[in-house]
Amino acid sequence: MSTPSLLILAGDGIGPEVMGEVRKVIDWYGANRGLSFNVSEGLVGGASYDAHGTPLTDETMARAQDVDAVLLGAVGGPAYDDLDFSVKPERGLLRLRKEMDLFANLRPAQCFDALADFSSLKREVVAGLDIMIVRELTSGIYFGEPRGIQDDNEGGRVGINTQRYTTNEIRRVARSAFELARRRSNKVCSMEKANVMESGILWREEVTWVHDNEYPDVELSHMYADAGAMQLCRWPKQFDVIVTDNLFGDILSDAAAMLTGSLGMLPSASLGAPMANGRPKALYEPVHGSAPDITGLGKANPIACILSFAMALRYSFDQGDEAARLENAVEAVLASGARTADLLGPEGGAPINTSQMGDAIVSALDASIR
Ligand code: NAD
């Protein structure tokens, strides 16, 4: 196969700072593991608006469609808050997700042992936690029609949103979840509200259909999303892969993320249908935003962005062992006590800066091949 291609869209705020550290890691793989990438760069968000008057140009959109994977930093910032909705930085990201049809959003909640005391839950509840939430990203109540705010003809108003899912939309995201489970602990829990929503009944039936017909070897369970939220806080380690709709996934993945501590640690992947070469359409990005409060101060934690690249190694490039090498390098650095400012507990300590964290991870990668 030809050299895999990566489009880097660093974006705004701390995006370019954390992406600089990812570049060090990419270069390390090229120099030490024979894993080279054809890397190109582009603009997104406010940076693209400043240069071109739009948060994503057609040309960048076309390049994103063309590459094997897109790595994105973050978009947004106070300088763009008053822009018209149509050119706000977030529109660039939404356009990428929509036009690449990235229907499966993968949000791991993984608790590194060295940070277990950082969680709001007890150490024994979160230490060693490794779960994956698969959220349907392109349909459901955020997109369903009719929607809007109308007069109710009785002197008041009515706000309307519609939860709508088709067989195909449910089946394709269910397949993503079952495929993932096969690479992990082989368990999927599907969450909906089949007790009060017809769309939930359909969701449960279609997930069950995919399971029975295509993935009978994977263990499938169902849970109402509200009960799932409680179980995530009570004993999250009971889960392996959770698959759920857009709305519940939005909420449950944020809740699960906080089990593990800082926003600076959380990667994500958004995957679509396979391309001609078999790789899925893919965009990898940290969960955090552009963090204007710390931009330019060297305080940004690059780990979320680096772990997003680890997800790219695993899910786009079939390099699970190399992804694990990178995750282990992060674990080793944290175990050594190195912390960016966001990872310092109440007892404080001396933080290292963004670049030092990137260098420490590269040194740990070096150590892994010695
Ligand atoms: P944020 O995630 O940017 O920041 C929230 C808090 O977490 C801040 O105190 C920030 O300093 C801290 N933080 C975030 N990432 C960090 C990191 N890597 N290392 C250390 N600390 C980190 O969220 P916000 O403040 O609500 O939003 C700021 C801007 O980012 C807004 O314009 C928002 O629209 C945008 N945003 C973009 C995305 C995205 O690009 N996907 C996501 C969320 C918010």
Short mmCIF file of C-alpha atoms and ligand atoms in Angstrom, two decimals:
data_model
loop_
_atom_site.label_atom_id
_atom_site.label_comp_id
_atom_site.label_asym_id
_atom_site.label_seq_id
_atom_site.Cartn_x
_atom_site.Cartn_y
_atom_site.Cartn_z
CA MET A 1 0.00 0.00 0.00
CA SER A 2 1.22 3.55 -0.68
CA THR A 3 2.33 5.85 2.13
CA PRO A 4 -0.76 6.72 4.19
CA SER A 5 -1.84 10.34 4.09
CA LEU A 6 -2.72 12.61 6.98
CA LEU A 7 -4.26 16.08 6.82
CA ILE A 8 -3.47 18.17 9.90
CA LEU A 9 -5.90 20.95 10.71
CA ALA A 10 -4.48 22.51 13.87
CA GLY A 11 -7.15 25.22 14.12
CA ASP A 12 -7.24 27.88 16.81
CA GLY A 13 -6.04 28.64 20.35
CA ILE A 14 -4.03 25.78 21.82
CA GLY A 15 -4.75 23.67 18.71
CA PRO A 16 -1.42 24.51 17.01
CA GLU A 17 0.46 24.11 20.32
CA VAL A 18 -0.77 20.58 21.03
CA MET A 19 -0.51 19.60 17.36
CA GLY A 20 3.16 20.60 17.42
CA GLU A 21 3.73 17.82 19.94
CA VAL A 22 1.81 15.33 17.80
CA ARG A 23 4.16 16.20 14.93
CA LYS A 24 7.10 15.11 17.12
CA VAL A 25 5.37 11.75 17.67
CA ILE A 26 4.57 11.35 13.96
CA ASP A 27 8.20 12.07 13.10
CA TRP A 28 9.33 9.53 15.69
CA TYR A 29 7.26 6.79 14.06
CA GLY A 30 8.72 7.67 10.67
CA ALA A 31 12.29 7.59 11.96
CA ASN A 32 12.03 4.58 14.27
CA ARG A 33 9.21 2.28 13.21
CA GLY A 34 9.23 2.56 9.44
CA LEU A 35 5.79 4.13 9.70
CA SER A 36 5.88 7.20 7.50
CA PHE A 37 2.95 9.41 6.69
CA ASN A 38 2.36 11.81 3.87
CA VAL A 39 1.50 14.81 6.06
CA SER A 40 -0.13 17.97 4.74
CA GLU A 41 -1.59 20.90 6.64
CA GLY A 42 -4.57 23.16 6.25
CA LEU A 43 -6.63 25.78 8.02
CA VAL A 44 -9.91 25.36 9.87
CA GLY A 45 -12.04 27.48 12.18
CA GLY A 46 -11.01 31.03 13.03
CA ALA A 47 -7.62 30.57 11.38
CA SER A 48 -9.35 29.79 8.08
CA TYR A 49 -11.82 32.63 8.57
CA ASP A 50 -8.94 35.09 9.07
CA ALA A 51 -7.22 33.91 5.89
CA HIS A 52 -10.19 33.19 3.63
CA GLY A 53 -13.37 34.60 5.21
CA THR A 54 -14.77 31.10 5.74
CA PRO A 55 -14.15 28.52 8.52
CA LEU A 56 -13.41 25.83 5.90
CA THR A 57 -12.62 26.36 2.23
CA ASP A 58 -13.94 24.02 -0.47
CA GLU A 59 -10.35 23.18 -1.28
CA THR A 60 -9.59 22.04 2.30
CA MET A 61 -12.88 20.14 2.40
CA ALA A 62 -11.88 18.29 -0.79
CA ARG A 63 -8.47 17.44 0.66
CA ALA A 64 -10.13 16.09 3.82
CA GLN A 65 -12.22 13.77 1.63
CA ASP A 66 -9.11 12.63 -0.16
CA VAL A 67 -6.75 11.68 2.70
CA ASP A 68 -6.67 8.55 4.83
CA ALA A 69 -7.27 10.47 8.05
CA VAL A 70 -7.74 14.02 9.32
CA LEU A 71 -6.19 15.17 12.61
CA LEU A 72 -7.84 18.26 14.07
CA GLY A 73 -6.68 20.43 16.99
CA ALA A 74 -9.47 22.74 18.15
CA VAL A 75 -11.54 25.60 16.81
CA GLY A 76 -13.02 28.77 18.25
CA GLY A 77 -12.12 31.62 20.53
CA PRO A 78 -13.39 34.96 21.81
CA ALA A 79 -12.21 36.82 18.68
CA TYR A 80 -14.88 34.96 16.69
CA ASP A 81 -17.76 35.02 19.17
CA ASP A 82 -19.63 37.82 17.40
CA LEU A 83 -19.34 36.43 13.88
CA ASP A 84 -22.45 35.49 11.96
CA PHE A 85 -23.56 31.91 12.74
CA SER A 86 -22.80 30.81 9.17
CA VAL A 87 -19.08 31.61 9.46
CA LYS A 88 -18.45 30.74 13.09
CA PRO A 89 -15.37 28.52 13.59
CA GLU A 90 -17.53 25.55 14.70
CA ARG A 91 -19.21 25.54 11.29
CA GLY A 92 -15.92 24.35 9.77
CA LEU A 93 -15.86 21.33 12.06
CA LEU A 94 -19.54 20.58 11.52
CA ARG A 95 -19.06 20.73 7.76
CA LEU A 96 -16.22 18.21 7.96
CA ARG A 97 -18.31 15.83 10.05
CA LYS A 98 -21.35 16.21 7.82
CA GLU A 99 -19.72 15.98 4.39
CA MET A 100 -17.47 13.09 5.43
CA ASP A 101 -20.61 11.46 6.89
CA LEU A 102 -18.84 10.55 10.14
CA PHE A 103 -21.66 8.68 11.81
CA ALA A 104 -19.77 6.89 14.60
CA ASN A 105 -18.17 8.99 17.30
CA LEU A 106 -15.76 7.01 19.47
CA ARG A 107 -15.00 8.38 22.91
CA PRO A 108 -12.79 6.19 25.08
CA ALA A 109 -12.88 6.63 28.83
CA GLN A 110 -9.61 5.21 30.01
CA CYS A 111 -8.17 5.81 33.44
CA PHE A 112 -4.39 5.83 33.63
CA ASP A 113 -3.34 4.37 36.94
CA ALA A 114 -1.19 7.38 37.81
CA LEU A 115 -4.23 9.64 37.54
CA ALA A 116 -6.77 7.47 39.34
CA ASP A 117 -6.86 9.82 42.33
CA PHE A 118 -7.79 12.64 39.96
CA SER A 119 -11.25 11.24 39.29
CA SER A 120 -14.26 12.42 41.23
CA LEU A 121 -14.94 8.75 41.98
CA LYS A 122 -13.00 6.46 44.32
CA ARG A 123 -9.72 4.98 43.05
CA GLU A 124 -11.01 1.39 43.15
CA VAL A 125 -14.00 2.36 40.99
CA VAL A 126 -11.91 3.93 38.20
CA ALA A 127 -8.37 2.50 38.35
CA GLY A 128 -7.77 0.48 35.19
CA LEU A 129 -11.02 1.64 33.62
CA ASP A 130 -11.09 1.20 29.83
CA ILE A 131 -14.46 1.65 28.15
CA MET A 132 -15.52 2.99 24.77
CA ILE A 133 -18.67 4.96 24.08
CA VAL A 134 -19.87 4.86 20.48
CA ARG A 135 -22.26 7.74 19.83
CA GLU A 136 -24.32 8.05 16.66
CA LEU A 137 -23.27 11.43 15.32
CA THR A 138 -25.18 12.37 12.20
CA SER A 139 -28.86 11.75 12.96
CA GLY A 140 -31.37 11.72 15.80
CA ILE A 141 -32.89 14.66 17.62
CA TYR A 142 -30.17 17.18 16.69
CA PHE A 143 -31.08 16.81 13.02
CA GLY A 144 -34.69 15.51 12.89
CA GLU A 145 -37.48 17.49 11.23
CA PRO A 146 -39.80 19.16 12.08
CA ARG A 147 -37.90 21.45 14.40
CA GLY A 148 -38.23 25.05 15.48
CA ILE A 149 -40.04 27.46 17.77
CA GLN A 150 -43.63 28.34 16.82
CA ASP A 151 -46.65 30.13 18.23
CA ASP A 152 -48.93 27.65 19.92
CA ASN A 153 -52.03 29.71 18.95
CA GLU A 154 -52.95 30.03 22.61
CA GLY A 155 -50.77 33.05 23.33
CA GLY A 156 -47.67 30.99 24.06
CA ARG A 157 -44.94 29.29 22.05
CA VAL A 158 -43.88 25.74 21.43
CA GLY A 159 -40.35 24.41 20.90
CA ILE A 160 -40.10 21.34 18.69
CA ASN A 161 -37.36 18.81 17.99
CA THR A 162 -37.84 15.41 16.45
CA GLN A 163 -36.03 12.20 17.33
CA ARG A 164 -35.87 10.19 14.12
CA TYR A 165 -33.79 7.12 13.28
CA THR A 166 -33.89 4.81 10.29
CA THR A 167 -32.98 1.13 10.13
CA ASN A 168 -29.84 1.89 8.16
CA GLU A 169 -28.66 4.61 10.57
CA ILE A 170 -29.02 2.31 13.56
CA ARG A 171 -27.53 -0.75 11.88
CA ARG A 172 -24.39 0.99 10.63
CA VAL A 173 -23.46 2.46 14.02
CA ALA A 174 -24.30 -0.86 15.70
CA ARG A 175 -21.86 -2.58 13.32
CA SER A 176 -19.15 -0.08 14.32
CA ALA A 177 -19.75 -0.96 17.97
CA PHE A 178 -19.68 -4.72 17.39
CA GLU A 179 -16.51 -4.45 15.28
CA LEU A 180 -14.83 -2.49 18.07
CA ALA A 181 -15.97 -4.96 20.70
CA ARG A 182 -14.34 -7.80 18.77
CA ARG A 183 -11.00 -6.00 19.09
CA ARG A 184 -11.58 -5.41 22.81
CA SER A 185 -13.44 -7.47 25.44
CA ASN A 186 -16.23 -8.57 23.09
CA LYS A 187 -19.12 -6.93 24.99
CA VAL A 188 -21.61 -4.31 23.75
CA CYS A 189 -24.22 -2.58 25.88
CA SER A 190 -26.82 -0.66 23.85
CA MET A 191 -28.56 2.24 25.59
CA GLU A 192 -31.86 3.90 24.68
CA LYS A 193 -35.23 4.67 26.27
CA ALA A 194 -37.32 1.90 24.73
CA ASN A 195 -39.64 2.16 27.71
CA VAL A 196 -40.93 5.60 26.66
CA MET A 197 -39.76 6.26 23.07
CA GLU A 198 -40.72 4.47 19.85
CA SER A 199 -37.37 5.41 18.35
CA GLY A 200 -35.87 3.58 21.32
CA ILE A 201 -37.91 0.47 20.56
CA LEU A 202 -36.68 0.54 16.95
CA TRP A 203 -33.11 1.12 18.17
CA ARG A 204 -33.26 -1.94 20.43
CA GLU A 205 -34.81 -4.12 17.70
CA GLU A 206 -32.30 -3.11 15.03
CA VAL A 207 -29.24 -3.47 17.29
CA THR A 208 -30.54 -6.92 18.23
CA TRP A 209 -31.04 -7.77 14.54
CA VAL A 210 -27.43 -6.82 13.68
CA HIS A 211 -26.22 -8.83 16.65
CA ASP A 212 -28.23 -11.97 15.90
CA ASN A 213 -27.49 -11.96 12.17
CA GLU A 214 -23.92 -10.70 12.00
CA TYR A 215 -22.21 -10.68 15.42
CA PRO A 216 -23.67 -13.54 17.49
CA ASP A 217 -20.22 -14.10 19.03
CA VAL A 218 -20.30 -10.69 20.76
CA GLU A 219 -22.11 -10.43 24.10
CA LEU A 220 -24.98 -7.92 23.78
CA SER A 221 -26.98 -6.33 26.58
CA HIS A 222 -29.49 -3.48 26.63
CA MET A 223 -29.98 -0.79 29.24
CA TYR A 224 -32.24 2.24 29.52
CA ALA A 225 -30.03 5.30 29.14
CA ASP A 226 -30.98 6.75 32.55
CA ALA A 227 -30.09 3.48 34.27
CA GLY A 228 -26.89 3.47 32.18
CA ALA A 229 -25.96 6.90 33.54
CA MET A 230 -26.31 5.58 37.09
CA GLN A 231 -24.31 2.45 36.34
CA LEU A 232 -21.54 4.53 34.75
CA CYS A 233 -21.12 6.36 38.05
CA ARG A 234 -21.65 3.29 40.25
CA TRP A 235 -19.44 0.65 38.56
CA PRO A 236 -18.17 1.74 35.13
CA LYS A 237 -15.87 -1.26 34.76
CA GLN A 238 -18.90 -3.48 34.01
CA PHE A 239 -18.91 -1.97 30.49
CA ASP A 240 -16.70 -2.55 27.45
CA VAL A 241 -18.37 -0.85 24.46
CA ILE A 242 -21.51 1.25 24.90
CA VAL A 243 -23.48 2.16 21.77
CA THR A 244 -26.12 4.84 21.92
CA ASP A 245 -27.84 7.60 19.97
CA ASN A 246 -26.73 11.16 19.37
CA LEU A 247 -28.47 12.82 22.32
CA PHE A 248 -27.82 10.17 24.98
CA GLY A 249 -24.29 9.71 23.63
CA ASP A 250 -23.58 13.40 23.98
CA ILE A 251 -24.46 13.29 27.66
CA LEU A 252 -23.16 9.84 28.59
CA SER A 253 -19.79 10.36 26.90
CA ASP A 254 -19.21 13.61 28.80
CA ALA A 255 -20.15 11.92 32.06
CA ALA A 256 -17.88 8.97 31.31
CA ALA A 257 -15.05 11.29 30.32
CA MET A 258 -15.05 12.95 33.69
CA LEU A 259 -14.55 9.59 35.37
CA THR A 260 -11.00 9.83 34.14
CA GLY A 261 -9.99 13.33 35.21
CA SER A 262 -8.81 16.18 33.00
CA LEU A 263 -10.18 17.42 29.70
CA GLY A 264 -6.56 17.56 28.56
CA MET A 265 -6.44 13.73 28.50
CA LEU A 266 -9.44 12.87 26.32
CA PRO A 267 -9.10 11.79 22.66
CA SER A 268 -11.86 11.02 20.17
CA ALA A 269 -12.40 9.56 16.73
CA SER A 270 -15.26 10.10 14.31
CA LEU A 271 -15.55 7.38 11.70
CA GLY A 272 -17.64 6.97 8.55
CA ALA A 273 -18.08 4.37 5.85
CA PRO A 274 -15.07 2.50 4.42
CA MET A 275 -13.31 4.18 1.48
CA ALA A 276 -12.11 2.34 -1.65
CA ASN A 277 -8.90 1.30 0.17
CA GLY A 278 -10.90 -0.24 3.03
CA ARG A 279 -10.00 2.46 5.56
CA PRO A 280 -12.93 4.31 7.12
CA LYS A 281 -13.43 8.02 6.56
CA ALA A 282 -11.90 9.36 9.74
CA LEU A 283 -11.34 12.47 11.79
CA TYR A 284 -9.39 12.38 15.05
CA GLU A 285 -9.48 15.21 17.57
CA PRO A 286 -9.11 15.89 21.27
CA VAL A 287 -12.39 16.42 23.12
CA HIS A 288 -11.26 19.77 24.51
CA GLY A 289 -11.71 23.14 22.84
CA SER A 290 -9.26 25.91 22.01
CA ALA A 291 -8.72 26.90 25.67
CA PRO A 292 -8.26 30.65 25.09
CA ASP A 293 -7.50 31.15 28.79
CA ILE A 294 -4.17 29.31 28.45
CA THR A 295 -3.32 29.88 24.77
CA GLY A 296 0.31 30.82 24.22
CA LEU A 297 1.33 30.12 27.80
CA GLY A 298 2.85 26.68 27.29
CA LYS A 299 0.29 25.25 29.71
CA ALA A 300 -1.72 23.12 27.29
CA ASN A 301 -1.63 19.38 27.89
CA PRO A 302 -0.87 17.72 24.52
CA ILE A 303 -1.86 14.21 25.68
CA ALA A 304 -5.48 14.33 24.40
CA CYS A 305 -4.22 15.21 20.93
CA ILE A 306 -1.40 12.63 21.09
CA LEU A 307 -3.86 9.93 22.19
CA SER A 308 -6.09 10.95 19.27
CA PHE A 309 -3.17 10.11 16.99
CA ALA A 310 -2.90 6.74 18.80
CA MET A 311 -6.54 6.17 17.85
CA ALA A 312 -5.65 6.98 14.24
CA LEU A 313 -2.87 4.37 14.36
CA ARG A 314 -5.36 1.80 15.63
CA TYR A 315 -8.52 2.56 13.67
CA SER A 316 -7.26 3.99 10.38
CA PHE A 317 -3.90 2.31 9.95
CA ASP A 318 -4.42 -1.04 11.66
CA GLN A 319 -1.38 -0.48 13.88
CA GLY A 320 -2.87 -1.59 17.17
CA ASP A 321 0.52 -2.58 18.61
CA GLU A 322 2.02 0.80 17.78
CA ALA A 323 -1.03 2.55 19.24
CA ALA A 324 -0.52 0.55 22.44
CA ARG A 325 3.18 1.53 22.40
CA LEU A 326 2.16 5.21 22.35
CA GLU A 327 -0.46 4.76 25.09
CA ASN A 328 2.10 2.92 27.21
CA ALA A 329 4.56 5.76 26.65
CA VAL A 330 1.97 8.23 27.96
CA GLU A 331 1.30 5.95 30.93
CA ALA A 332 5.04 5.72 31.67
CA VAL A 333 5.47 9.49 31.59
CA LEU A 334 2.53 9.99 33.95
CA ALA A 335 3.86 7.24 36.23
CA SER A 336 7.17 9.13 36.41
CA GLY A 337 5.28 12.02 37.98
CA ALA A 338 5.55 14.44 35.05
CA ARG A 339 2.47 16.67 34.96
CA THR A 340 1.23 19.59 32.94
CA ALA A 341 -0.55 22.18 35.08
CA ASP A 342 -4.02 20.72 34.50
CA LEU A 343 -2.90 17.41 36.00
CA LEU A 344 -1.61 18.80 39.27
CA GLY A 345 -3.80 17.85 42.20
CA PRO A 346 -4.57 20.03 45.22
CA GLU A 347 -1.10 19.21 46.60
CA GLY A 348 0.38 21.19 43.69
CA GLY A 349 3.93 20.64 42.46
CA ALA A 350 5.99 21.99 39.60
CA PRO A 351 4.31 21.55 36.22
CA ILE A 352 6.15 20.90 32.97
CA ASN A 353 5.11 22.77 29.82
CA THR A 354 3.47 21.57 26.61
CA SER A 355 6.72 21.01 24.77
CA GLN A 356 8.39 19.22 27.71
CA MET A 357 5.42 16.83 27.89
CA GLY A 358 5.76 16.07 24.17
CA ASP A 359 9.51 15.51 24.59
CA ALA A 360 8.95 13.23 27.60
CA ILE A 361 6.55 11.08 25.58
CA VAL A 362 9.03 10.84 22.71
CA SER A 363 11.75 9.80 25.21
CA ALA A 364 9.42 7.12 26.55
CA LEU A 365 8.88 5.93 22.97
CA ASP A 366 12.68 5.79 22.59
CA ALA A 367 12.89 3.71 25.76
CA SER A 368 10.29 1.31 24.37
CA ILE A 369 12.61 0.20 21.56
CA ARG A 370 15.84 0.09 23.46
P1 NAD B 1 -12.18 24.34 26.41
O1 NAD B 1 -12.18 22.87 26.29
O2 NAD B 1 -11.44 25.10 25.40
O3 NAD B 1 -11.61 24.74 27.86
C1 NAD B 1 -12.25 24.39 29.09
C2 NAD B 1 -11.21 24.47 30.24
O4 NAD B 1 -10.33 23.36 30.14
C3 NAD B 1 -10.34 25.71 30.18
O5 NAD B 1 -10.06 26.16 31.49
C4 NAD B 1 -9.07 25.24 29.50
O6 NAD B 1 -7.92 25.97 29.87
C5 NAD B 1 -8.99 23.80 29.97
N1 NAD B 1 -8.34 22.96 28.96
C6 NAD B 1 -8.90 22.54 27.79
N2 NAD B 1 -8.03 21.81 27.09
C7 NAD B 1 -6.90 21.76 27.82
C8 NAD B 1 -5.63 21.16 27.63
N3 NAD B 1 -5.32 20.44 26.51
N4 NAD B 1 -4.69 21.32 28.57
C9 NAD B 1 -4.96 22.00 29.69
N5 NAD B 1 -6.12 22.60 29.95
C10 NAD B 1 -7.10 22.48 29.03
O7 NAD B 1 -13.71 24.79 26.45
P2 NAD B 1 -14.34 26.25 26.48
O8 NAD B 1 -13.51 27.15 27.34
O9 NAD B 1 -15.75 26.05 26.83
O10 NAD B 1 -14.28 26.76 24.98
C11 NAD B 1 -13.24 27.57 24.44
C12 NAD B 1 -13.43 27.70 22.94
O11 NAD B 1 -13.28 26.40 22.35
C13 NAD B 1 -14.83 28.17 22.54
O12 NAD B 1 -14.68 29.02 21.42
C14 NAD B 1 -15.56 26.90 22.16
O13 NAD B 1 -16.57 27.14 21.22
C15 NAD B 1 -14.43 26.09 21.55
N6 NAD B 1 -14.63 24.64 21.60
C16 NAD B 1 -14.17 23.95 20.53
C17 NAD B 1 -14.24 22.58 20.53
C18 NAD B 1 -13.66 21.83 19.36
O14 NAD B 1 -12.87 22.40 18.62
N7 NAD B 1 -13.97 20.57 19.18
C19 NAD B 1 -14.78 21.88 21.61
C20 NAD B 1 -15.22 22.62 22.72
C21 NAD B 1 -15.13 24.01 22.70
#
